[in-house]
Short mmCIF file of N, CA and C in Angstrom, two decimals:
data_model
loop_
_atom_site.label_atom_id
_atom_site.label_comp_id
_atom_site.label_asym_id
_atom_site.label_seq_id
_atom_site.Cartn_x
_atom_site.Cartn_y
_atom_site.Cartn_z
N MET A 11 49.81 82.84 126.18
CA MET A 11 50.15 83.96 125.66
C MET A 11 49.51 85.74 125.86
N GLY A 12 49.79 85.68 126.79
CA GLY A 12 49.25 87.08 127.73
C GLY A 12 50.47 88.58 127.41
N GLY A 13 50.11 89.18 127.69
CA GLY A 13 50.68 90.50 127.21
C GLY A 13 52.06 91.04 128.49
N GLY A 14 52.50 90.18 128.89
CA GLY A 14 53.41 90.13 130.20
C GLY A 14 54.86 90.37 129.67
N GLY A 15 55.61 89.88 129.00
CA GLY A 15 57.24 89.72 128.69
C GLY A 15 56.62 90.07 126.61
N THR A 16 57.02 90.73 126.39
CA THR A 16 57.07 90.81 125.17
C THR A 16 58.49 90.51 124.25
N MET A 17 58.99 89.91 123.25
CA MET A 17 60.13 89.12 122.79
C MET A 17 60.64 89.71 121.83
N SER A 18 61.36 91.01 121.79
CA SER A 18 61.91 91.63 120.35
C SER A 18 61.77 90.49 119.46
N ALA A 19 61.88 91.39 117.84
CA ALA A 19 61.72 90.41 116.57
C ALA A 19 62.90 90.08 116.27
N LEU A 20 64.02 91.05 116.81
CA LEU A 20 65.25 91.00 116.78
C LEU A 20 65.53 90.05 117.42
N ALA A 21 65.20 89.38 118.95
CA ALA A 21 66.28 88.63 120.01
C ALA A 21 66.00 86.72 119.37
N GLU A 22 67.23 86.64 119.10
CA GLU A 22 67.50 84.98 119.40
C GLU A 22 66.57 84.88 120.44
N PRO A 23 65.70 83.11 119.61
CA PRO A 23 64.90 82.79 121.21
C PRO A 23 65.84 82.08 121.92
N GLU A 24 66.43 81.59 123.31
CA GLU A 24 67.31 81.27 123.80
C GLU A 24 66.82 79.42 124.29
N VAL A 25 67.96 79.17 124.26
CA VAL A 25 67.62 77.40 124.19
C VAL A 25 68.17 77.43 126.07
N PRO A 26 67.46 77.01 126.39
CA PRO A 26 68.19 76.66 128.24
C PRO A 26 69.16 75.73 127.65
N GLY A 27 70.46 76.30 128.75
CA GLY A 27 71.44 75.25 128.70
C GLY A 27 72.77 75.60 128.01
N GLU A 28 72.37 76.63 127.03
CA GLU A 28 72.95 76.58 125.68
C GLU A 28 73.01 78.62 125.61
N GLU A 29 74.81 78.59 125.15
CA GLU A 29 74.71 80.54 125.09
C GLU A 29 74.07 80.27 124.41
N ASP A 30 73.69 81.98 124.50
CA ASP A 30 73.21 83.17 123.40
C ASP A 30 73.96 82.69 122.07
N PRO A 31 73.26 82.58 120.77
CA PRO A 31 73.86 82.99 119.57
C PRO A 31 74.57 84.10 119.40
N ARG A 32 73.76 85.03 119.92
CA ARG A 32 74.32 86.87 119.04
C ARG A 32 75.26 86.57 119.92
N ALA A 33 75.43 86.40 121.56
CA ALA A 33 76.81 86.71 122.47
C ALA A 33 77.67 85.88 121.43
N VAL A 34 78.01 84.92 121.39
CA VAL A 34 78.60 83.54 120.34
C VAL A 34 79.12 84.56 118.93
N LEU A 35 78.21 85.07 118.33
CA LEU A 35 78.73 85.71 117.49
C LEU A 35 79.45 86.78 117.23
N LEU A 36 79.05 87.36 118.58
CA LEU A 36 79.31 88.82 118.61
C LEU A 36 81.07 88.57 119.29
N ALA A 37 81.25 87.63 120.05
CA ALA A 37 82.54 86.97 120.61
C ALA A 37 83.50 86.82 118.94
N SER A 38 82.94 86.17 118.25
CA SER A 38 83.71 85.69 117.29
C SER A 38 83.98 87.06 116.25
N VAL A 39 82.99 87.79 116.40
CA VAL A 39 83.38 89.07 115.35
C VAL A 39 84.47 89.77 116.17
N ARG A 40 84.70 90.32 117.81
CA ARG A 40 85.55 90.73 118.11
C ARG A 40 86.83 89.99 117.96
N ALA A 41 86.49 88.56 117.84
CA ALA A 41 88.07 87.52 117.84
C ALA A 41 88.87 88.16 116.36
N LYS A 42 87.91 87.97 115.49
CA LYS A 42 88.48 88.38 114.34
C LYS A 42 88.88 89.37 114.12
N ARG A 43 88.21 90.44 114.62
CA ARG A 43 88.75 92.13 114.48
C ARG A 43 90.03 92.23 115.16
N GLY A 44 90.33 91.20 116.41
CA GLY A 44 91.64 91.34 117.09
C GLY A 44 92.78 90.89 116.12
N LYS A 45 92.29 89.22 115.36
CA LYS A 45 93.12 89.02 114.15
C LYS A 45 93.50 90.28 113.40
N LEU A 46 92.49 90.59 112.72
CA LEU A 46 92.78 91.45 111.50
C LEU A 46 93.44 92.56 112.04
N GLU A 47 93.02 93.37 113.56
CA GLU A 47 94.12 94.50 114.07
C GLU A 47 95.69 93.85 113.90
N ALA A 48 95.86 92.76 114.28
CA ALA A 48 97.12 92.10 114.60
C ALA A 48 98.06 92.14 112.69
N TYR A 49 97.20 91.47 112.02
CA TYR A 49 97.54 91.48 110.80
C TYR A 49 97.82 92.73 109.71
N LEU A 50 97.11 94.04 110.41
CA LEU A 50 97.09 95.14 109.22
C LEU A 50 98.45 95.88 110.11
N THR A 51 98.40 95.54 111.60
CA THR A 51 99.70 96.50 111.99
C THR A 51 100.69 95.66 111.17
N ARG A 52 101.19 94.35 111.56
CA ARG A 52 102.17 93.32 110.66
C ARG A 52 102.62 93.99 109.67
N THR A 53 101.72 93.74 108.92
CA THR A 53 101.61 94.16 107.03
C THR A 53 101.68 95.46 106.63
N THR A 54 101.42 95.66 107.53
CA THR A 54 101.53 97.44 107.34
C THR A 54 103.28 97.97 107.60
N HIS A 55 103.68 97.20 108.67
CA HIS A 55 105.37 97.60 108.96
C HIS A 55 106.14 96.87 108.14
N ARG A 56 105.60 95.48 107.26
CA ARG A 56 106.53 95.00 106.75
C ARG A 56 106.38 96.35 105.40
N ARG A 57 105.35 95.91 104.98
CA ARG A 57 105.41 97.17 103.86
C ARG A 57 106.40 98.38 103.60
N ARG A 58 105.98 98.78 105.12
CA ARG A 58 106.91 100.18 104.90
C ARG A 58 108.00 100.15 105.43
N THR A 59 108.43 98.51 105.60
CA THR A 59 110.23 98.64 105.81
C THR A 59 110.74 98.39 104.62
N LEU A 60 109.69 97.52 103.72
CA LEU A 60 110.65 96.90 102.24
C LEU A 60 110.04 98.22 101.47
N SER A 61 109.62 99.30 101.41
CA SER A 61 109.35 100.59 100.41
C SER A 61 110.64 101.46 100.69
N ASN A 62 110.99 101.70 102.23
CA ASN A 62 111.72 102.36 102.53
C ASN A 62 113.67 102.12 102.49
N LEU A 63 113.45 100.51 102.83
CA LEU A 63 114.70 99.96 101.82
C LEU A 63 114.77 100.02 100.27
N THR A 64 113.52 100.04 99.38
CA THR A 64 114.19 100.19 97.80
C THR A 64 114.36 101.38 98.03
N VAL A 65 113.96 102.50 98.96
CA VAL A 65 114.52 104.28 98.38
C VAL A 65 115.57 104.21 99.08
N VAL A 66 116.11 103.41 100.38
CA VAL A 66 117.46 103.54 100.42
C VAL A 66 118.75 103.17 100.07
N ALA A 67 118.11 102.33 99.35
CA ALA A 67 119.26 100.88 98.53
C ALA A 67 119.16 101.77 97.28
N GLY A 68 118.33 101.95 96.43
CA GLY A 68 118.17 102.83 95.53
C GLY A 68 118.83 103.82 95.36
N THR A 69 118.56 104.97 96.44
CA THR A 69 119.53 106.04 96.75
C THR A 69 121.37 105.95 96.99
N LEU A 70 121.25 104.60 97.88
CA LEU A 70 123.06 104.27 97.68
C LEU A 70 123.38 103.79 97.08
N ALA A 71 122.70 103.18 95.50
CA ALA A 71 123.31 102.93 94.61
C ALA A 71 123.44 103.85 93.66
N ALA A 72 122.78 104.73 93.54
CA ALA A 72 122.56 106.01 92.60
C ALA A 72 124.19 107.21 93.23
N ALA A 73 124.31 107.47 94.50
CA ALA A 73 125.55 108.04 95.37
C ALA A 73 126.61 106.85 94.98
N LEU A 74 126.65 106.46 95.10
CA LEU A 74 127.91 105.09 95.01
C LEU A 74 128.81 105.57 93.58
N THR A 75 127.72 105.51 92.83
CA THR A 75 128.06 105.87 91.50
C THR A 75 128.62 106.80 90.97
N ALA A 76 128.29 108.09 91.68
CA ALA A 76 127.67 109.52 91.39
C ALA A 76 129.73 109.67 91.69
N ALA A 77 130.07 109.31 92.70
CA ALA A 77 131.27 109.72 93.03
C ALA A 77 132.17 109.71 92.03
N PRO A 78 132.59 108.16 91.14
CA PRO A 78 133.69 108.22 90.48
C PRO A 78 132.87 108.87 89.05
N ALA A 79 131.84 108.69 88.87
CA ALA A 79 131.55 109.04 87.20
C ALA A 79 131.21 110.57 87.58
N LEU A 80 131.02 111.43 88.56
CA LEU A 80 131.34 112.43 88.28
C LEU A 80 132.84 113.12 88.62
N GLY A 81 133.81 112.78 89.66
CA GLY A 81 134.80 113.10 89.93
C GLY A 81 136.11 112.96 88.85
N GLY A 82 135.90 111.26 88.07
CA GLY A 82 136.54 110.76 87.55
C GLY A 82 137.76 110.21 87.73
N LYS A 83 139.05 109.68 86.95
CA LYS A 83 139.68 108.94 87.61
C LYS A 83 140.57 110.10 88.82
N PRO A 84 140.34 111.61 89.20
CA PRO A 84 141.01 111.92 90.51
C PRO A 84 140.49 111.32 91.60
N VAL A 85 138.96 111.60 91.42
CA VAL A 85 138.42 111.01 92.62
C VAL A 85 138.60 109.32 93.03
N ALA A 86 138.64 108.80 92.75
CA ALA A 86 138.65 107.07 91.95
C ALA A 86 140.26 107.30 92.68
N ASP A 87 141.46 107.73 92.00
CA ASP A 87 142.89 107.74 92.56
C ASP A 87 142.74 108.03 94.13
N TRP A 88 142.13 109.12 94.30
CA TRP A 88 142.29 109.94 95.57
C TRP A 88 141.22 108.88 96.82
N LEU A 89 140.16 108.42 96.23
CA LEU A 89 140.07 107.51 97.20
C LEU A 89 140.29 105.71 97.28
N THR A 90 141.24 105.65 96.37
CA THR A 90 142.02 104.20 96.29
C THR A 90 143.19 104.51 97.23
N VAL A 91 143.58 105.72 96.96
CA VAL A 91 145.01 106.38 98.16
C VAL A 91 144.43 106.56 99.58
N THR A 92 143.62 107.45 99.81
CA THR A 92 142.73 107.74 101.38
C THR A 92 142.03 106.54 101.97
N PHE A 93 142.04 105.75 101.50
CA PHE A 93 141.79 104.17 101.90
C PHE A 93 142.61 103.03 102.34
N GLY A 94 143.22 103.37 101.27
CA GLY A 94 144.80 102.24 101.35
C GLY A 94 144.19 100.87 100.75
N LEU A 95 143.44 101.04 99.58
CA LEU A 95 142.98 99.95 99.24
C LEU A 95 143.74 99.13 98.38
N SER A 96 143.69 97.78 97.97
CA SER A 96 144.63 97.27 96.76
C SER A 96 143.95 97.62 95.53
N SER A 97 142.72 97.72 95.91
CA SER A 97 142.44 97.10 94.29
C SER A 97 141.50 98.78 93.91
N PRO A 98 141.48 99.25 92.71
CA PRO A 98 140.95 100.72 92.65
C PRO A 98 139.78 100.77 93.02
N ALA A 99 139.47 102.20 94.10
CA ALA A 99 138.08 102.19 94.53
C ALA A 99 136.82 102.44 93.46
N TRP A 100 136.82 102.34 92.71
CA TRP A 100 135.75 102.37 91.09
C TRP A 100 135.22 101.19 91.60
N ARG A 101 136.37 100.25 92.07
CA ARG A 101 135.64 98.56 91.35
C ARG A 101 134.96 98.34 92.71
N LEU A 102 135.54 98.66 94.14
CA LEU A 102 134.62 98.49 95.09
C LEU A 102 133.30 99.48 95.34
N LEU A 103 133.49 100.76 94.95
CA LEU A 103 132.21 101.58 94.62
C LEU A 103 130.78 100.76 94.11
N CYS A 104 131.42 100.28 92.94
CA CYS A 104 130.60 99.73 91.46
C CYS A 104 130.10 97.87 92.43
N ALA A 105 130.60 97.99 93.12
CA ALA A 105 130.14 96.69 93.83
C ALA A 105 129.31 97.03 94.83
N ALA A 106 129.56 97.77 95.89
CA ALA A 106 128.50 98.21 96.31
C ALA A 106 127.31 98.59 95.83
N ALA A 107 127.69 99.12 95.02
CA ALA A 107 126.44 99.63 94.12
C ALA A 107 125.21 98.53 93.47
N MET A 108 126.17 97.39 93.27
CA MET A 108 125.37 96.77 92.41
C MET A 108 124.68 95.95 93.73
N LEU A 109 125.47 95.95 94.77
CA LEU A 109 124.92 94.67 95.71
C LEU A 109 123.28 95.96 96.51
N CYS A 110 123.64 97.21 96.46
CA CYS A 110 122.30 97.92 96.88
C CYS A 110 120.90 98.37 95.71
N SER A 111 121.48 98.12 95.00
CA SER A 111 120.83 97.80 93.40
C SER A 111 119.88 96.93 93.66
N LEU A 112 120.34 95.84 93.57
CA LEU A 112 120.15 94.46 93.86
C LEU A 112 119.02 94.28 94.78
N THR A 113 119.43 95.12 95.99
CA THR A 113 118.55 95.18 97.15
C THR A 113 117.47 95.35 96.95
N ALA A 114 117.40 96.64 96.51
CA ALA A 114 116.10 97.56 96.00
C ALA A 114 115.27 96.44 95.12
N THR A 115 115.97 95.87 93.95
CA THR A 115 115.05 95.20 93.01
C THR A 115 114.30 94.32 94.39
N ILE A 116 115.06 93.45 95.09
CA ILE A 116 114.68 92.54 95.65
C ILE A 116 113.55 92.97 96.65
N ALA A 117 113.82 93.87 97.25
CA ALA A 117 112.52 94.61 98.25
C ALA A 117 111.31 94.96 97.68
N THR A 118 111.25 95.36 96.12
CA THR A 118 110.27 95.95 95.37
C THR A 118 109.81 94.70 94.53
N GLN A 119 110.44 93.68 94.57
CA GLN A 119 109.57 92.70 94.04
C GLN A 119 109.15 91.78 95.39
N LEU A 120 109.44 91.82 96.84
CA LEU A 120 108.52 91.39 97.56
C LEU A 120 107.22 91.78 97.47
N VAL A 121 107.46 93.12 97.77
CA VAL A 121 106.13 94.31 97.70
C VAL A 121 105.01 93.45 96.48
N LYS A 122 105.52 93.44 95.49
CA LYS A 122 104.58 93.40 94.69
C LYS A 122 104.35 91.80 94.45
N SER A 123 104.75 90.84 95.05
CA SER A 123 104.34 89.66 94.45
C SER A 123 103.99 89.21 96.07
N ARG A 124 103.75 89.29 97.20
CA ARG A 124 103.13 89.49 98.16
C ARG A 124 101.51 90.10 98.54
N ASN A 125 101.54 90.81 97.32
CA ASN A 125 100.62 91.69 97.24
C ASN A 125 99.72 92.47 98.42
N PHE A 126 100.97 93.33 98.98
CA PHE A 126 100.57 93.96 99.77
C PHE A 126 99.33 94.75 99.63
N ASP A 127 99.41 95.65 99.11
CA ASP A 127 98.51 97.14 98.90
C ASP A 127 97.02 96.14 98.43
N GLU A 128 97.15 94.81 97.76
CA GLU A 128 95.69 94.42 97.81
C GLU A 128 95.22 93.72 99.22
N CYS A 129 95.80 93.15 99.56
CA CYS A 129 95.57 92.56 100.97
C CYS A 129 95.36 93.44 102.14
N LEU A 130 96.03 94.76 102.00
CA LEU A 130 95.80 95.79 102.84
C LEU A 130 94.40 96.55 102.85
N SER A 131 94.47 96.79 101.75
CA SER A 131 93.03 97.57 100.80
C SER A 131 91.41 96.78 101.28
N ARG A 132 91.78 95.03 100.82
CA ARG A 132 90.72 94.30 101.78
C ARG A 132 91.24 94.31 103.12
N ALA A 133 91.74 93.99 103.52
CA ALA A 133 91.51 93.92 105.58
C ALA A 133 90.90 95.17 105.94
N GLN A 134 91.20 96.44 105.43
CA GLN A 134 91.03 97.51 106.00
C GLN A 134 89.29 97.67 105.62
N ALA A 135 88.99 97.42 104.10
CA ALA A 135 87.87 97.08 103.59
C ALA A 135 86.91 95.98 104.96
N ALA A 136 87.54 95.10 105.23
CA ALA A 136 86.80 94.26 105.97
C ALA A 136 86.75 94.43 107.30
N ARG A 137 87.67 95.56 108.04
CA ARG A 137 87.76 95.70 109.35
C ARG A 137 86.72 96.93 109.52
N ALA A 138 86.33 97.93 108.36
CA ALA A 138 85.11 99.16 109.04
C ALA A 138 83.56 97.68 108.45
N GLY A 139 83.90 96.98 107.86
CA GLY A 139 82.31 96.11 108.08
C GLY A 139 82.80 95.21 109.40
N LEU A 140 83.28 94.35 109.38
CA LEU A 140 83.20 93.74 111.11
C LEU A 140 82.86 95.19 111.91
N GLU A 141 83.33 96.11 112.00
CA GLU A 141 83.10 97.53 113.34
C GLU A 141 81.74 97.59 112.93
N VAL A 142 80.95 97.64 111.81
CA VAL A 142 79.55 97.81 111.79
C VAL A 142 79.08 96.79 112.20
N LEU A 143 78.99 95.52 112.24
CA LEU A 143 78.27 94.37 112.11
C LEU A 143 78.68 94.29 114.20
N GLU A 144 80.25 94.25 114.57
CA GLU A 144 79.84 94.74 115.70
C GLU A 144 78.98 95.47 116.83
N VAL A 145 78.45 96.25 115.92
CA VAL A 145 77.62 97.62 116.54
C VAL A 145 76.20 97.05 116.48
N GLY A 146 76.30 96.17 115.07
CA GLY A 146 74.28 96.23 114.87
C GLY A 146 74.76 94.94 116.06
N LEU A 147 75.30 94.27 116.12
CA LEU A 147 75.00 92.91 116.80
C LEU A 147 75.21 93.22 118.79
N ALA A 148 75.88 94.11 118.74
CA ALA A 148 75.63 95.13 120.25
C ALA A 148 74.38 95.50 120.63
N SER A 149 73.77 96.19 119.24
CA SER A 149 72.64 97.30 119.96
C SER A 149 71.69 96.45 119.28
N ARG A 150 71.62 95.11 118.79
CA ARG A 150 70.38 94.35 118.56
C ARG A 150 69.33 94.84 117.61
N SER A 151 70.64 96.02 116.14
CA SER A 151 69.71 96.39 116.00
C SER A 151 69.73 95.69 114.20
N ILE A 152 70.81 94.48 114.20
CA ILE A 152 70.78 94.00 112.89
C ILE A 152 69.91 92.18 113.78
N GLU A 153 69.77 91.77 112.37
CA GLU A 153 68.45 90.27 113.00
C GLU A 153 70.29 89.20 112.75
N TYR A 154 69.85 88.19 114.01
CA TYR A 154 70.96 87.41 113.97
C TYR A 154 71.37 86.37 112.50
N ALA A 155 70.44 85.88 111.86
CA ALA A 155 71.14 85.18 110.04
C ALA A 155 71.60 86.11 109.75
N GLU A 156 71.17 87.43 109.60
CA GLU A 156 71.65 88.25 108.78
C GLU A 156 73.27 89.31 109.49
N ALA A 157 73.17 88.79 110.58
CA ALA A 157 74.82 88.81 110.66
C ALA A 157 75.24 87.89 110.99
N ALA A 158 74.63 86.51 110.96
CA ALA A 158 75.79 85.46 110.80
C ALA A 158 75.94 85.12 109.06
N GLU A 159 75.34 85.86 107.93
CA GLU A 159 75.81 85.57 106.97
C GLU A 159 76.55 86.57 106.47
N GLU A 160 76.34 87.56 107.13
CA GLU A 160 78.08 89.23 106.97
C GLU A 160 79.12 88.42 107.43
N TYR A 161 78.98 87.84 108.56
CA TYR A 161 80.25 87.37 109.07
C TYR A 161 80.86 85.99 108.95
N ARG A 162 79.88 85.12 108.58
CA ARG A 162 80.47 84.47 107.39
C ARG A 162 81.23 84.95 105.52
N GLY A 163 80.51 85.66 105.27
CA GLY A 163 81.54 86.59 104.40
C GLY A 163 82.89 86.97 104.50
N CYS A 164 82.62 88.21 105.68
CA CYS A 164 83.91 88.63 106.41
C CYS A 164 85.03 87.61 106.11
N ALA A 165 84.54 86.60 106.96
CA ALA A 165 85.50 85.37 107.28
C ALA A 165 86.07 85.16 105.69
N GLU A 166 85.55 84.58 105.14
CA GLU A 166 85.63 84.03 103.90
C GLU A 166 86.76 85.11 102.98
N ASP A 167 86.62 86.04 102.91
CA ASP A 167 87.16 87.35 102.44
C ASP A 167 88.10 87.34 102.81
N LEU A 168 88.72 87.61 104.15
CA LEU A 168 89.46 87.24 105.06
C LEU A 168 90.37 86.44 105.15
N SER A 169 90.28 85.52 104.25
CA SER A 169 90.89 83.87 104.96
C SER A 169 92.76 83.96 104.60
N PHE A 170 93.10 84.93 103.56
CA PHE A 170 94.64 85.30 103.66
C PHE A 170 95.43 86.09 105.26
N VAL A 171 94.04 86.15 106.08
CA VAL A 171 94.57 87.08 107.40
C VAL A 171 95.16 86.07 108.41
N ASP A 172 94.33 84.69 107.91
CA ASP A 172 94.89 83.43 109.18
C ASP A 172 96.12 82.78 108.81
N GLY A 173 96.55 82.90 107.36
CA GLY A 173 97.64 81.97 106.81
C GLY A 173 98.91 82.80 107.35
N PRO A 174 100.20 82.44 106.81
CA PRO A 174 101.20 82.59 107.44
C PRO A 174 101.98 83.94 107.83
#
């Protein structure tokens, strides 16, 4: 027990033939961060696409109904003749508007039912926590047991990331 080598209070004792548990945990944190970044990229893209679809489809629905509503019968008759339609133009415009409105409604409900906003919020908060944990492990400024407990909590909070 001489004064030759000192062991940091933060360091885990190494068992011969086994990997350093701190290095294993650090690798797990980095792997989880990678999965989390992929999830955030994928989910943010889906959320943005559905939101844009809602806006575009809703706007188209309004525009399609505006022509016959504002122009009345003369505009509807002109469209029917111009495009050589067998049905009155207002029927086709209303059917197209209905489809656009339905698309906007479905896109809105998908965003709500999949709870994108809450999941993205939780994932972004966990990303920050995992980053702090990674820095603490790499710099050895956090004890192994505390880091393992924090990682376990993050992994539980992010169970939705590993899902479909």
